[in-house]
């Protein structure tokens, strides 16, 4: 007997997306279904290109279909993705699906390192990614991407100056470092720094992006307020080390986003410098700054723990030479790729469960 579309969809509706906790048919993830003889062809459109569950979901589809329709069917399943968004009708950056702020309390905990590697990891997974260096007085993104000498082009669009971001390793970049000499100290008053960030959001041609990351300065500053007042932010990632002083500051950073008038969902906590490991002996772990501090912070505030990144000498070296550690096979690539997967996953969950973020109105 010929196989019908209904039979296939009924069978596939037994497969859940484990994160979104609904079945693939209800979620609209099954597309392009074609049945020719005993060959069943379709696409599974996931919500993130960096989906760690891709194989699990595919195998579940194969299992349910063969069990319901028989062993002699031929399956042609394409696993693809379309990143979701909660930024509907956004007046600014309408083509940017998700804006993710990378924050901490303390400086030097690895926000910029995390932002850079996260951006490259997401781009490598197939996403369209941009990165704004919002640390106006201490920009480090140009160095971390080895583009210190680059200058973004400016072109006229509709009579308005538009900045074309610098692109490196598949990531579109904007930093104050492109606009000032490398060795000059940028001593700016708060309002000037804020207007620079506003310009990076409003006057840069970002185009279509799945993820726009914003690498914030430490603490809770004017820049943070400018950001949430300029664009609705999809979510914030909090970076901390396991050390007590860093955790105390991370708590403040986290609380800022949770304040009712700001109300930016916290996507989770990253524990950077979780332990020291020699690259060639990755099983040797030395907990220099204490153990599991980030994990406990996540538990305390009931927010996701996104992952841990060890202290590896090559992470520091790759930051200095401008070749992100995630591009080099080994422990560093593994750590940052896993982190990118969990961030993308939390973005998808957030978009499925929570309504869009509103821009903050504070006078
Ligand atoms: N996991 C890590 N292993 C080794 N060095 C690191 C790691 N994370 C950050 N660093 C180094 O620590 C310094 C501070 O990191 P950075 O990302 O600039 O912090 P932040 O942006 O929070 O101030 C940099 O020199 C960076 O290369
Ligand atoms: Mg930084």
JSON list of C-alpha atoms and ligand atoms in Angstrom, two decimals, residues 107-113 144 272-273 309-312 315-316, ligand 1:
[
{"chain": "A", "resi": 107, "resn": "UNK", "atom": "CA", "xyz": [37.40, 42.87, 34.30]},
{"chain": "A", "resi": 108, "resn": "UNK", "atom": "CA", "xyz": [39.95, 40.38, 33.03]},
{"chain": "A", "resi": 109, "resn": "UNK", "atom": "CA", "xyz": [37.74, 37.33, 33.51]},
{"chain": "A", "resi": 110, "resn": "UNK", "atom": "CA", "xyz": [37.69, 36.58, 29.79]},
{"chain": "A", "resi": 111, "resn": "UNK", "atom": "CA", "xyz": [34.67, 38.35, 28.33]},
{"chain": "A", "resi": 112, "resn": "UNK", "atom": "CA", "xyz": [36.47, 39.36, 25.18]},
{"chain": "A", "resi": 113, "resn": "UNK", "atom": "CA", "xyz": [38.15, 35.96, 24.82]},
{"chain": "A", "resi": 144, "resn": "UNK", "atom": "CA", "xyz": [42.05, 39.11, 19.07]},
{"chain": "A", "resi": 272, "resn": "UNK", "atom": "CA", "xyz": [36.14, 30.72, 32.37]},
{"chain": "A", "resi": 273, "resn": "UNK", "atom": "CA", "xyz": [39.52, 29.76, 33.80]},
{"chain": "A", "resi": 309, "resn": "UNK", "atom": "CA", "xyz": [36.65, 26.85, 29.68]},
{"chain": "A", "resi": 310, "resn": "UNK", "atom": "CA", "xyz": [40.00, 25.83, 31.16]},
{"chain": "A", "resi": 311, "resn": "UNK", "atom": "CA", "xyz": [43.05, 28.06, 31.46]},
{"chain": "A", "resi": 312, "resn": "UNK", "atom": "CA", "xyz": [45.27, 26.99, 28.61]},
{"chain": "A", "resi": 315, "resn": "UNK", "atom": "CA", "xyz": [44.16, 30.62, 24.72]},
{"chain": "A", "resi": 316, "resn": "UNK", "atom": "CA", "xyz": [46.14, 33.62, 25.93]},
{"chain": "B", "resi": 1, "resn": "LIG", "atom": "N1", "xyz": [40.72, 30.44, 29.41]},
{"chain": "B", "resi": 1, "resn": "LIG", "atom": "C1", "xyz": [41.81, 31.20, 29.32]},
{"chain": "B", "resi": 1, "resn": "LIG", "atom": "N2", "xyz": [43.06, 30.64, 29.31]},
{"chain": "B", "resi": 1, "resn": "LIG", "atom": "C2", "xyz": [44.16, 31.43, 29.23]},
{"chain": "B", "resi": 1, "resn": "LIG", "atom": "N3", "xyz": [44.15, 32.75, 29.15]},
{"chain": "B", "resi": 1, "resn": "LIG", "atom": "C3", "xyz": [42.93, 33.36, 29.14]},
{"chain": "B", "resi": 1, "resn": "LIG", "atom": "C4", "xyz": [41.71, 32.62, 29.22]},
{"chain": "B", "resi": 1, "resn": "LIG", "atom": "N4", "xyz": [40.67, 33.49, 29.18]},
{"chain": "B", "resi": 1, "resn": "LIG", "atom": "C5", "xyz": [41.23, 34.73, 29.09]},
{"chain": "B", "resi": 1, "resn": "LIG", "atom": "N5", "xyz": [42.58, 34.65, 29.07]},
{"chain": "B", "resi": 1, "resn": "LIG", "atom": "C6", "xyz": [43.53, 35.76, 29.00]},
{"chain": "B", "resi": 1, "resn": "LIG", "atom": "O1", "xyz": [43.24, 36.63, 30.10]},
{"chain": "B", "resi": 1, "resn": "LIG", "atom": "C7", "xyz": [43.33, 37.99, 29.72]},
{"chain": "B", "resi": 1, "resn": "LIG", "atom": "C8", "xyz": [42.00, 38.71, 29.98]},
{"chain": "B", "resi": 1, "resn": "LIG", "atom": "O2", "xyz": [41.01, 38.16, 29.11]},
{"chain": "B", "resi": 1, "resn": "LIG", "atom": "P1", "xyz": [39.94, 39.09, 28.37]},
{"chain": "B", "resi": 1, "resn": "LIG", "atom": "O3", "xyz": [39.17, 38.19, 27.48]},
{"chain": "B", "resi": 1, "resn": "LIG", "atom": "O4", "xyz": [40.60, 40.26, 27.74]},
{"chain": "B", "resi": 1, "resn": "LIG", "atom": "O5", "xyz": [39.07, 39.52, 29.61]},
{"chain": "B", "resi": 1, "resn": "LIG", "atom": "P2", "xyz": [37.93, 40.68, 29.75]},
{"chain": "B", "resi": 1, "resn": "LIG", "atom": "O6", "xyz": [37.43, 40.98, 28.39]},
{"chain": "B", "resi": 1, "resn": "LIG", "atom": "O7", "xyz": [36.91, 40.08, 30.64]},
{"chain": "B", "resi": 1, "resn": "LIG", "atom": "O8", "xyz": [38.59, 41.84, 30.38]},
{"chain": "B", "resi": 1, "resn": "LIG", "atom": "C9", "xyz": [43.74, 37.97, 28.25]},
{"chain": "B", "resi": 1, "resn": "LIG", "atom": "O9", "xyz": [45.13, 38.12, 28.18]},
{"chain": "B", "resi": 1, "resn": "LIG", "atom": "C10", "xyz": [43.33, 36.62, 27.76]},
{"chain": "B", "resi": 1, "resn": "LIG", "atom": "O10", "xyz": [44.14, 36.15, 26.70]}
]
